[in-house]
Amino acid sequence: MNYRMIRYIIGSLIQMEAVMFLLPAFTALLYGEQRCVAAFLGVALFCVAGGQLLKGRKPENVTIFSSEGYVSVAVCWIVMSICGAMPLYFSGYFPNPVDALFEIVSGFTTTGATILGDVEILPRSVLMWRSFSHWVGGMGVLVFMLALLPLAGASSMHLMRAESPGPSVGKLVPKVRSTAKILYAIYFFMTVAEFLLLLLSGCPLFDSVNLSFATAGTGGFGVLNSSAGEYNAAVQIILTVFMILFGVNFNVYFLIYSKNIRDALRCEEARIYMGIIGVSVLLITANTYAGIRGLGETVRHAAFQVASIITTTGFSTVDFELWPEFSRTILVILMFVGACAGSTGGGIKVSRIAIMAKTVLKELAFMIHPRKVQKTRFEGKTVEHEVLRSINVFLIAYLGIFVLSVLLISLDGFDGITNFTAVASTINNIGPGLSKVGPTQNFSIYSNASKLILTFDMLAGRLEIFPMLILCTAGFRRKRWN
């Protein structure tokens, strides 16, 4: 285990986080929030000094293997979250450190769950930091660091695979650093495009910035208590479109960037993803349309909520807790499906669902025709046994964490729907659930112990389970494997 390199990566990360604090610090200065200026700048200085102590001199051996990649990613996200929670705590608006940690982990993991009943009382700088944390965590902070920090190619790939969502991650171009730069260039361009469209639609400047950050990271932190309910129809439509776009695998955008339009349109996962959205919108529209609202308005709200839930963004325009049971059940199912692999969205991922469905059909065909040789194919390629094995292991681990989390937080005494959807919304990085954690409620009802469990679920869900599990085991201390 290359501990010196792990320390170097962690030190570099929190120094980079210190630079990120400048945006909310500038916002605090702009709006005259003196206590918040001191909080953000003070923690920034602490991160610079602490990062330098951890880094020391650059290690001669910069090579890291897969085990170290997973450990580095897990520890980096924990340390980054602790540092990110400090200004929230020192601002005075989160007097409970567990609440501050829960809030910022919800931000970095792009979950959007909150312990706040009234977000409009928060200073503008704190609102900015919450939304900006979505943007930072959406594509992956280590992916951003790889674009700046030169590492050995294999080492970089181990970090990228450990942090990036989906069953498999590859390089778009031969160099991992170039891949990271391309990903963030696309991410930045789409964020700016959304920001400009929101401004043109009449959305206020501050709201446009925050909504763009939150949508790009598929996070869902808003600056209004009504989430997106008070904005005009044009703003809601723009948010719907960009939530869907940020839920698409970024490899599709790279193909478009490379003028490979035909291959981009052939992306099987993206087509299945769009199909699920279309069918869900039609079903919910038919189930919720009662003539009270116009058909266009019903479709708009249905499309917004479907896009918000399947991409795990968590915005809302209506209280879908009041929808019929059929529509609410569809939304719960979409919580688990999630967005595409290689996007900023959470959930199990469409690619895993599609591969599992094809595997079941293959096994059924094998039972009928035992001698028939049939391979599972996805995106025009044969799915290797290693990929199927990793998906099966992921689902077992996912189910184990889910069941244990529901069991543990049930000690707080809340009803089953609340507990089930609370874990579903955190491990799938969505935000709102149902019942007492619905779109008009929050997570402050839970005890500190339950909040820490849900915080772990958010990190596990964002990092695809394995980095957090490996960190929790002692095996990585004694064994190195490639």
Coordinates of C-alpha atoms in Angstrom, one line a residue:
M1 CA 0.0 0.0 0.0
N2 CA 1.5 3.3 -1.2
Y3 CA 0.5 5.4 1.9
R4 CA 2.7 8.3 0.9
M5 CA 1.0 8.6 -2.4
I6 CA -2.5 8.4 -0.7
R7 CA -1.5 11.2 1.6
Y8 CA -0.2 13.2 -1.3
I9 CA -3.6 12.8 -3.1
I10 CA -5.6 13.8 0.0
G11 CA -3.4 16.8 0.6
S12 CA -3.7 17.9 -3.0
L13 CA -7.5 17.5 -2.8
I14 CA -8.1 19.6 0.3
Q15 CA -5.8 22.3 -1.1
M16 CA -8.0 22.3 -4.2
E17 CA -11.0 22.5 -2.0
A18 CA -9.5 25.6 -0.3
V19 CA -9.6 27.3 -3.8
M20 CA -13.3 26.2 -4.1
F21 CA -14.1 28.1 -0.9
L22 CA -13.2 31.4 -2.7
L23 CA -16.5 31.3 -4.6
P24 CA -18.8 31.3 -1.5
A25 CA -16.3 33.7 0.3
F26 CA -16.7 36.1 -2.6
T27 CA -20.5 35.7 -2.5
A28 CA -20.4 36.5 1.3
L29 CA -18.3 39.6 0.7
L30 CA -20.6 40.7 -2.1
Y31 CA -23.7 40.4 0.1
G32 CA -22.0 41.8 3.3
E33 CA -22.1 38.5 5.2
Q34 CA -19.1 39.1 7.4
R35 CA -19.3 36.0 9.6
C36 CA -19.5 33.8 6.5
V37 CA -16.5 35.5 4.9
A38 CA -14.5 34.7 8.0
A39 CA -15.8 31.1 8.1
F40 CA -15.0 30.3 4.5
L41 CA -11.6 32.0 4.4
G42 CA -10.6 30.6 7.7
V43 CA -11.3 27.1 6.7
A44 CA -9.6 27.7 3.3
L45 CA -6.4 28.7 5.2
F46 CA -6.7 25.6 7.3
C47 CA -7.1 23.4 4.2
V48 CA -4.0 25.0 2.6
A49 CA -1.9 24.4 5.7
G50 CA -3.3 20.9 6.4
G51 CA -2.9 19.9 2.8
Q52 CA 0.7 21.0 2.7
L53 CA 1.5 18.9 5.8
L54 CA -0.1 15.9 4.3
K55 CA 1.6 16.3 0.9
G56 CA 5.1 17.0 2.1
R57 CA 7.5 16.3 -0.8
K58 CA 6.1 14.5 -3.8
P59 CA 6.7 10.8 -3.5
E60 CA 9.2 9.2 -5.8
N61 CA 6.8 6.3 -6.3
V62 CA 3.6 7.7 -7.7
T63 CA 2.2 4.4 -8.8
I64 CA -1.0 3.2 -7.1
F65 CA -2.9 0.0 -7.7
S66 CA -6.7 -0.7 -7.7
S67 CA -6.8 -1.3 -3.9
E68 CA -5.1 2.0 -3.2
G69 CA -7.4 3.7 -5.8
Y70 CA -10.5 2.6 -4.0
V71 CA -9.1 3.6 -0.6
S72 CA -7.8 7.0 -1.9
V73 CA -11.2 7.8 -3.3
A74 CA -13.1 6.8 -0.2
V75 CA -10.8 8.7 2.2
C76 CA -10.7 11.7 -0.1
W77 CA -14.5 12.0 -0.1
I78 CA -14.7 11.7 3.7
V79 CA -12.0 14.3 4.3
M80 CA -13.4 16.6 1.7
S81 CA -16.8 16.3 3.3
I82 CA -15.5 17.1 6.8
C83 CA -13.6 20.1 5.5
G84 CA -16.7 21.2 3.5
A85 CA -18.9 21.0 6.5
M86 CA -16.7 23.2 8.7
P87 CA -17.8 26.6 7.2
L88 CA -21.4 25.5 7.5
Y89 CA -20.9 24.8 11.2
F90 CA -18.9 28.0 11.8
S91 CA -21.6 30.1 9.9
G92 CA -23.9 29.5 12.9
Y93 CA -26.7 28.1 10.8
F94 CA -25.8 24.5 11.5
P95 CA -25.1 24.4 15.2
N96 CA -25.1 20.6 15.2
P97 CA -21.9 19.3 13.5
V98 CA -23.7 16.1 12.4
D99 CA -26.3 18.2 10.5
A100 CA -23.5 20.2 8.8
L101 CA -21.8 17.0 7.7
F102 CA -25.1 15.5 6.5
E103 CA -25.9 18.7 4.5
I104 CA -22.5 18.9 2.8
V105 CA -22.3 15.2 2.0
S106 CA -25.7 15.5 0.5
G107 CA -24.2 18.3 -1.6
F108 CA -21.0 16.6 -2.7
T109 CA -22.8 13.3 -3.5
T110 CA -25.5 15.3 -5.4
T111 CA -28.2 13.9 -3.2
G112 CA -30.1 17.0 -2.3
A113 CA -31.5 15.7 1.0
T114 CA -31.6 18.4 3.6
I115 CA -32.2 18.8 7.4
L116 CA -33.5 22.3 6.8
G117 CA -37.1 23.3 7.0
D118 CA -36.5 26.8 5.7
V119 CA -33.6 27.3 3.2
E120 CA -34.6 30.9 2.5
I121 CA -33.2 32.0 5.9
L122 CA -29.7 30.9 4.9
P123 CA -27.1 33.5 3.8
R124 CA -26.5 33.8 0.1
S125 CA -22.9 32.4 0.5
V126 CA -24.1 29.2 2.2
L127 CA -26.7 28.7 -0.5
M128 CA -24.0 29.2 -3.1
W129 CA -21.7 26.6 -1.3
R130 CA -24.5 24.1 -1.1
S131 CA -25.2 24.4 -4.8
F132 CA -21.6 24.6 -5.9
S133 CA -20.9 21.4 -3.9
H134 CA -23.3 19.7 -6.3
W135 CA -21.4 20.9 -9.3
V136 CA -18.1 19.8 -7.8
G137 CA -19.3 16.4 -6.9
G138 CA -21.3 15.8 -10.0
M139 CA -18.5 14.9 -12.4
G140 CA -16.2 13.9 -9.5
V141 CA -13.7 16.0 -7.7
L142 CA -10.9 13.5 -8.3
V143 CA -11.7 13.5 -12.0
F144 CA -11.2 17.3 -11.9
M145 CA -8.0 16.8 -10.0
L146 CA -6.7 14.3 -12.6
A147 CA -7.1 17.1 -15.2
L148 CA -4.7 19.2 -13.2
L149 CA -2.4 16.7 -11.4
P150 CA -0.1 14.6 -13.6
L151 CA 0.0 11.0 -12.4
A152 CA 1.1 7.7 -14.0
G153 CA -1.6 6.6 -16.5
A154 CA -2.5 3.4 -14.8
S155 CA -2.7 5.1 -11.4
S156 CA -5.0 7.8 -12.8
M157 CA -7.3 5.1 -14.3
H158 CA -7.6 3.4 -11.0
L159 CA -8.8 6.7 -9.4
M160 CA -11.2 7.4 -12.2
R161 CA -12.7 4.0 -12.1
A162 CA -13.2 4.1 -8.4
E163 CA -15.0 7.5 -8.5
S164 CA -16.9 7.4 -11.7
P165 CA -20.5 6.0 -11.7
G166 CA -21.4 2.9 -13.7
P167 CA -20.4 -0.7 -14.2
S168 CA -17.4 0.1 -16.4
V169 CA -15.3 3.2 -17.1
G170 CA -12.9 3.6 -19.9
K171 CA -10.7 6.2 -21.5
L172 CA -12.2 8.4 -24.2
V173 CA -8.7 9.2 -25.5
P174 CA -5.3 7.4 -24.8
K175 CA -4.4 9.7 -21.9
V176 CA -6.5 9.7 -18.7
R177 CA -5.6 13.3 -18.0
S178 CA -6.9 14.3 -21.5
T179 CA -10.1 12.3 -20.8
A180 CA -10.6 14.2 -17.6
K181 CA -10.1 17.5 -19.4
I182 CA -12.6 16.6 -22.1
L183 CA -15.2 15.5 -19.6
Y184 CA -15.0 18.7 -17.6
A185 CA -15.0 20.8 -20.8
I186 CA -18.3 19.2 -21.8
Y187 CA -19.6 19.6 -18.3
F188 CA -18.7 23.2 -18.1
F189 CA -20.1 24.0 -21.5
M190 CA -23.5 22.4 -20.7
T191 CA -23.6 24.3 -17.4
V192 CA -23.0 27.6 -19.0
A193 CA -25.6 26.9 -21.7
E194 CA -28.2 26.1 -19.1
F195 CA -27.3 29.3 -17.1
L196 CA -27.7 31.5 -20.1
L197 CA -31.0 29.9 -21.0
L198 CA -32.3 30.4 -17.5
L199 CA -31.4 34.0 -17.6
L200 CA -33.1 34.5 -20.9
S201 CA -36.3 32.8 -19.4
G202 CA -36.5 35.5 -16.7
C203 CA -34.9 33.6 -13.8
P204 CA -33.0 35.9 -11.4
L205 CA -29.2 35.9 -11.7
F206 CA -28.4 34.3 -8.3
D207 CA -31.1 31.7 -8.8
S208 CA -29.8 30.9 -12.3
V209 CA -26.3 30.2 -11.0
N210 CA -27.5 28.0 -8.2
L211 CA -30.0 26.1 -10.4
S212 CA -27.4 25.5 -13.0
F213 CA -24.9 24.1 -10.5
A214 CA -27.6 21.9 -8.9
T215 CA -29.0 20.6 -12.3
A216 CA -25.5 19.9 -13.7
G217 CA -24.6 17.8 -10.7
T218 CA -28.1 16.3 -10.7
G219 CA -28.2 17.4 -7.0
G220 CA -31.4 19.4 -6.3
F221 CA -30.5 21.9 -3.7
G222 CA -32.7 25.0 -4.3
V223 CA -32.7 28.5 -3.0
L224 CA -36.5 28.6 -2.4
N225 CA -38.5 26.5 0.0
S226 CA -40.8 25.5 -2.9
S227 CA -37.8 24.0 -4.8
A228 CA -38.7 24.9 -8.4
G229 CA -42.4 25.3 -7.9
E230 CA -42.4 29.1 -7.9
Y231 CA -40.5 29.5 -11.2
N232 CA -42.3 30.1 -14.5
A233 CA -43.1 27.4 -17.0
A234 CA -40.1 28.3 -19.2
V235 CA -37.7 27.8 -16.3
Q236 CA -39.3 24.5 -15.4
I237 CA -39.0 23.3 -19.0
I238 CA -35.4 24.3 -19.2
L239 CA -34.6 22.5 -15.9
T240 CA -36.5 19.4 -17.2
V241 CA -34.5 19.3 -20.4
F242 CA -31.1 19.7 -18.8
M243 CA -31.8 17.2 -16.0
I244 CA -32.5 14.7 -18.7
L245 CA -29.3 15.7 -20.6
F246 CA -27.1 15.5 -17.6
G247 CA -28.5 12.0 -17.0
V248 CA -27.0 10.8 -20.3
N249 CA -23.7 9.0 -20.5
F250 CA -21.1 11.7 -21.3
N251 CA -19.5 9.3 -23.8
V252 CA -22.5 10.2 -26.0
Y253 CA -21.5 13.9 -25.9
F254 CA -17.9 13.0 -26.7
L255 CA -19.1 11.1 -29.8
I256 CA -21.1 14.2 -30.8
Y257 CA -18.0 16.4 -30.1
S258 CA -16.0 14.0 -32.3
K259 CA -18.7 14.4 -35.0
N260 CA -19.5 10.7 -34.6
I261 CA -23.3 11.4 -34.6
R262 CA -24.3 7.9 -36.0
D263 CA -22.5 6.1 -33.1
A264 CA -24.0 8.6 -30.6
L265 CA -27.5 7.8 -31.8
R266 CA -26.9 4.1 -31.6
C267 CA -26.1 4.3 -27.8
E268 CA -28.4 1.5 -26.5
E269 CA -28.4 2.7 -22.9
A270 CA -29.4 6.3 -23.9
R271 CA -32.3 4.9 -26.0
I272 CA -33.5 2.7 -23.1
Y273 CA -33.2 5.7 -20.7
M274 CA -35.2 8.0 -23.0
G275 CA -37.8 5.2 -23.4
I276 CA -38.2 4.8 -19.7
I277 CA -38.7 8.5 -19.3
G278 CA -41.3 8.7 -22.1
V279 CA -43.4 5.8 -20.8
S280 CA -43.2 7.0 -17.2
V281 CA -44.4 10.5 -18.3
L282 CA -47.3 9.1 -20.3
L283 CA -48.4 6.8 -17.4
I284 CA -48.2 9.5 -14.7
T285 CA -50.0 12.0 -17.0
A286 CA -52.8 9.6 -17.6
N287 CA -53.0 8.8 -13.9
T288 CA -52.9 12.4 -12.6
Y289 CA -54.9 14.3 -15.2
A290 CA -58.3 15.2 -13.8
G291 CA -59.2 18.3 -15.8
I292 CA -58.4 20.7 -13.0
R293 CA -55.1 21.6 -14.7
G294 CA -54.7 21.8 -18.4
L295 CA -53.2 18.8 -20.2
G296 CA -50.1 20.8 -21.0
E297 CA -49.5 21.7 -17.4
T298 CA -50.1 18.1 -16.3
V299 CA -47.6 16.8 -18.8
R300 CA -45.1 19.5 -17.7
H301 CA -45.3 18.5 -14.0
A302 CA -45.2 14.8 -14.9
A303 CA -42.1 15.3 -17.1
F304 CA -40.4 17.4 -14.5
Q305 CA -40.8 14.9 -11.7
V306 CA -39.9 11.9 -13.8
A307 CA -36.8 13.7 -15.0
S308 CA -36.0 14.8 -11.5
I309 CA -36.3 11.4 -10.0
I310 CA -34.7 9.2 -12.6
T311 CA -31.7 11.5 -12.9
T312 CA -31.7 11.6 -9.0
T313 CA -31.8 15.4 -9.1
G314 CA -34.5 15.8 -6.5
F315 CA -36.1 19.1 -7.6
S316 CA -39.9 19.4 -7.4
T317 CA -42.6 21.6 -8.8
V318 CA -45.5 20.0 -7.0
D319 CA -46.0 17.9 -3.9
F320 CA -46.0 14.5 -5.5
E321 CA -46.8 13.0 -2.1
L322 CA -50.4 14.0 -3.0
W323 CA -50.4 12.1 -6.3
P324 CA -52.3 8.8 -6.7
E325 CA -50.5 5.7 -5.4
F326 CA -49.8 4.4 -8.9
S327 CA -47.8 7.6 -9.9
R328 CA -45.9 7.6 -6.6
T329 CA -45.0 3.9 -7.1
I330 CA -43.6 4.7 -10.5
L331 CA -41.4 7.4 -8.9
V332 CA -40.2 5.0 -6.3
I333 CA -39.2 2.5 -9.0
L334 CA -37.4 5.3 -10.9
M335 CA -35.4 6.0 -7.8
F336 CA -33.8 2.6 -8.1
V337 CA -33.3 2.7 -11.9
G338 CA -31.4 5.9 -11.9
A339 CA -29.6 7.6 -14.8
C340 CA -27.1 6.3 -17.3
A341 CA -23.6 5.1 -16.4
G342 CA -21.0 7.8 -17.0
S343 CA -23.5 10.6 -16.2
T344 CA -23.7 12.8 -13.1
G345 CA -26.8 10.9 -11.9
G346 CA -27.1 8.2 -9.3
G347 CA -29.2 5.0 -8.8
I348 CA -28.4 1.5 -9.9
K349 CA -28.0 2.8 -13.5
V350 CA -29.9 2.0 -16.7
S351 CA -27.0 -0.1 -18.1
R352 CA -27.1 -2.5 -15.1
I353 CA -30.9 -2.8 -15.3
A354 CA -30.7 -3.6 -19.1
I355 CA -27.9 -6.1 -18.7
M356 CA -29.6 -7.9 -15.9
A357 CA -32.9 -8.0 -17.9
K358 CA -31.0 -9.5 -20.9
T359 CA -29.3 -12.0 -18.7
V360 CA -32.6 -13.2 -17.3
L361 CA -34.0 -13.6 -20.9
K362 CA -30.8 -15.5 -21.9
E363 CA -31.2 -17.9 -18.9
L364 CA -34.9 -18.5 -19.8
A365 CA -33.9 -19.3 -23.4
F366 CA -31.2 -21.7 -22.1
M367 CA -33.8 -23.5 -19.9
I368 CA -36.0 -24.1 -23.0
H369 CA -33.0 -24.9 -25.4
P370 CA -30.2 -26.2 -23.2
R371 CA -27.8 -26.7 -26.1
K372 CA -28.3 -23.3 -27.6
V373 CA -25.2 -21.0 -27.3
Q374 CA -26.3 -17.4 -26.7
K375 CA -24.3 -14.5 -25.4
T376 CA -25.5 -11.4 -23.6
R377 CA -24.8 -8.4 -25.8
F378 CA -25.0 -4.7 -24.9
E379 CA -24.1 -1.6 -26.9
G380 CA -23.2 -4.0 -29.8
K381 CA -20.6 -5.9 -27.7
T382 CA -20.6 -9.1 -25.9
V383 CA -20.9 -8.6 -22.1
E384 CA -17.9 -10.3 -20.5
H385 CA -18.3 -12.6 -17.5
E386 CA -16.3 -10.2 -15.4
V387 CA -18.9 -7.5 -16.0
L388 CA -21.8 -9.8 -15.1
R389 CA -19.9 -10.9 -12.0
S390 CA -19.3 -7.3 -10.9
I391 CA -23.0 -6.4 -11.4
N392 CA -24.1 -9.4 -9.4
V393 CA -21.7 -8.5 -6.5
F394 CA -22.7 -4.8 -6.7
L395 CA -26.4 -5.8 -6.3
I396 CA -25.7 -8.1 -3.4
A397 CA -23.7 -5.4 -1.6
Y398 CA -26.3 -2.7 -2.5
L399 CA -29.2 -4.9 -1.1
G400 CA -27.2 -5.7 2.0
I401 CA -26.5 -2.1 2.8
F402 CA -30.1 -1.1 2.0
V403 CA -31.7 -3.7 4.3
L404 CA -29.3 -3.0 7.1
S405 CA -29.8 0.8 6.9
V406 CA -33.6 0.5 6.9
L407 CA -33.3 -1.8 9.9
L408 CA -31.0 0.5 11.9
I409 CA -32.9 3.8 11.2
S410 CA -36.2 2.1 12.1
L411 CA -35.0 2.3 15.7
D412 CA -36.1 6.0 15.6
G413 CA -39.7 4.7 15.4
F414 CA -40.9 6.2 12.1
D415 CA -43.2 4.4 9.7
G416 CA -42.0 1.9 7.1
I417 CA -42.6 4.2 4.0
T418 CA -40.6 7.0 5.6
N419 CA -37.7 4.7 6.5
F420 CA -37.7 2.8 3.2
T421 CA -37.8 5.9 1.0
A422 CA -35.3 7.7 3.2
V423 CA -32.7 5.0 2.6
A424 CA -33.8 4.7 -1.1
S425 CA -33.4 8.5 -1.6
T426 CA -30.0 8.7 0.1
I427 CA -28.3 5.5 -1.3
N428 CA -29.6 6.4 -4.8
N429 CA -28.6 10.1 -4.3
I430 CA -32.0 11.5 -5.0
G431 CA -33.1 13.8 -2.1
P432 CA -36.8 13.7 -1.3
G433 CA -38.6 10.5 -0.4
L434 CA -42.2 9.9 0.7
S435 CA -44.3 10.4 3.9
K436 CA -42.2 12.3 6.5
V437 CA -39.3 12.8 4.1
G438 CA -41.4 13.9 1.2
P439 CA -40.8 16.8 -1.1
T440 CA -42.2 19.3 1.4
Q441 CA -40.5 17.7 4.4
N442 CA -36.8 17.2 5.5
F443 CA -34.5 14.7 7.3
S444 CA -34.2 16.7 10.6
I445 CA -36.6 14.2 12.2
Y446 CA -33.9 11.5 12.4
S447 CA -31.5 11.1 15.3
N448 CA -27.8 11.9 14.9
A449 CA -27.0 8.1 14.7
S450 CA -29.5 7.7 11.9
K451 CA -28.2 10.8 10.1
L452 CA -24.7 9.3 10.1
I453 CA -26.1 6.0 8.7
L454 CA -27.8 8.0 5.9
T455 CA -24.6 10.0 5.4
F456 CA -22.7 6.7 4.8
D457 CA -25.5 5.6 2.4
M458 CA -25.0 8.8 0.4
L459 CA -21.3 8.3 0.1
A460 CA -21.7 4.6 -0.7
G461 CA -24.3 5.4 -3.4
R462 CA -22.2 8.1 -5.0
L463 CA -19.0 5.9 -5.0
E464 CA -20.8 2.8 -6.3
I465 CA -20.6 0.9 -2.9
F466 CA -17.2 -0.7 -3.2
P467 CA -14.8 2.1 -2.1
M468 CA -16.7 2.6 1.1
L469 CA -16.9 -1.2 1.7
I470 CA -13.2 -1.7 1.0
L471 CA -12.4 1.1 3.4
C472 CA -14.5 -0.6 6.1
T473 CA -12.6 -3.9 5.8
A474 CA -9.2 -4.6 7.1
G475 CA -8.1 -6.7 4.2
F476 CA -6.7 -3.8 2.1
R477 CA -4.1 -3.3 4.8
R478 CA -2.6 -6.7 4.3
K479 CA -3.1 -7.4 0.6
R480 CA -2.3 -5.6 -2.6
W481 CA -4.0 -6.7 -5.8
N482 CA -4.0 -5.1 -9.3

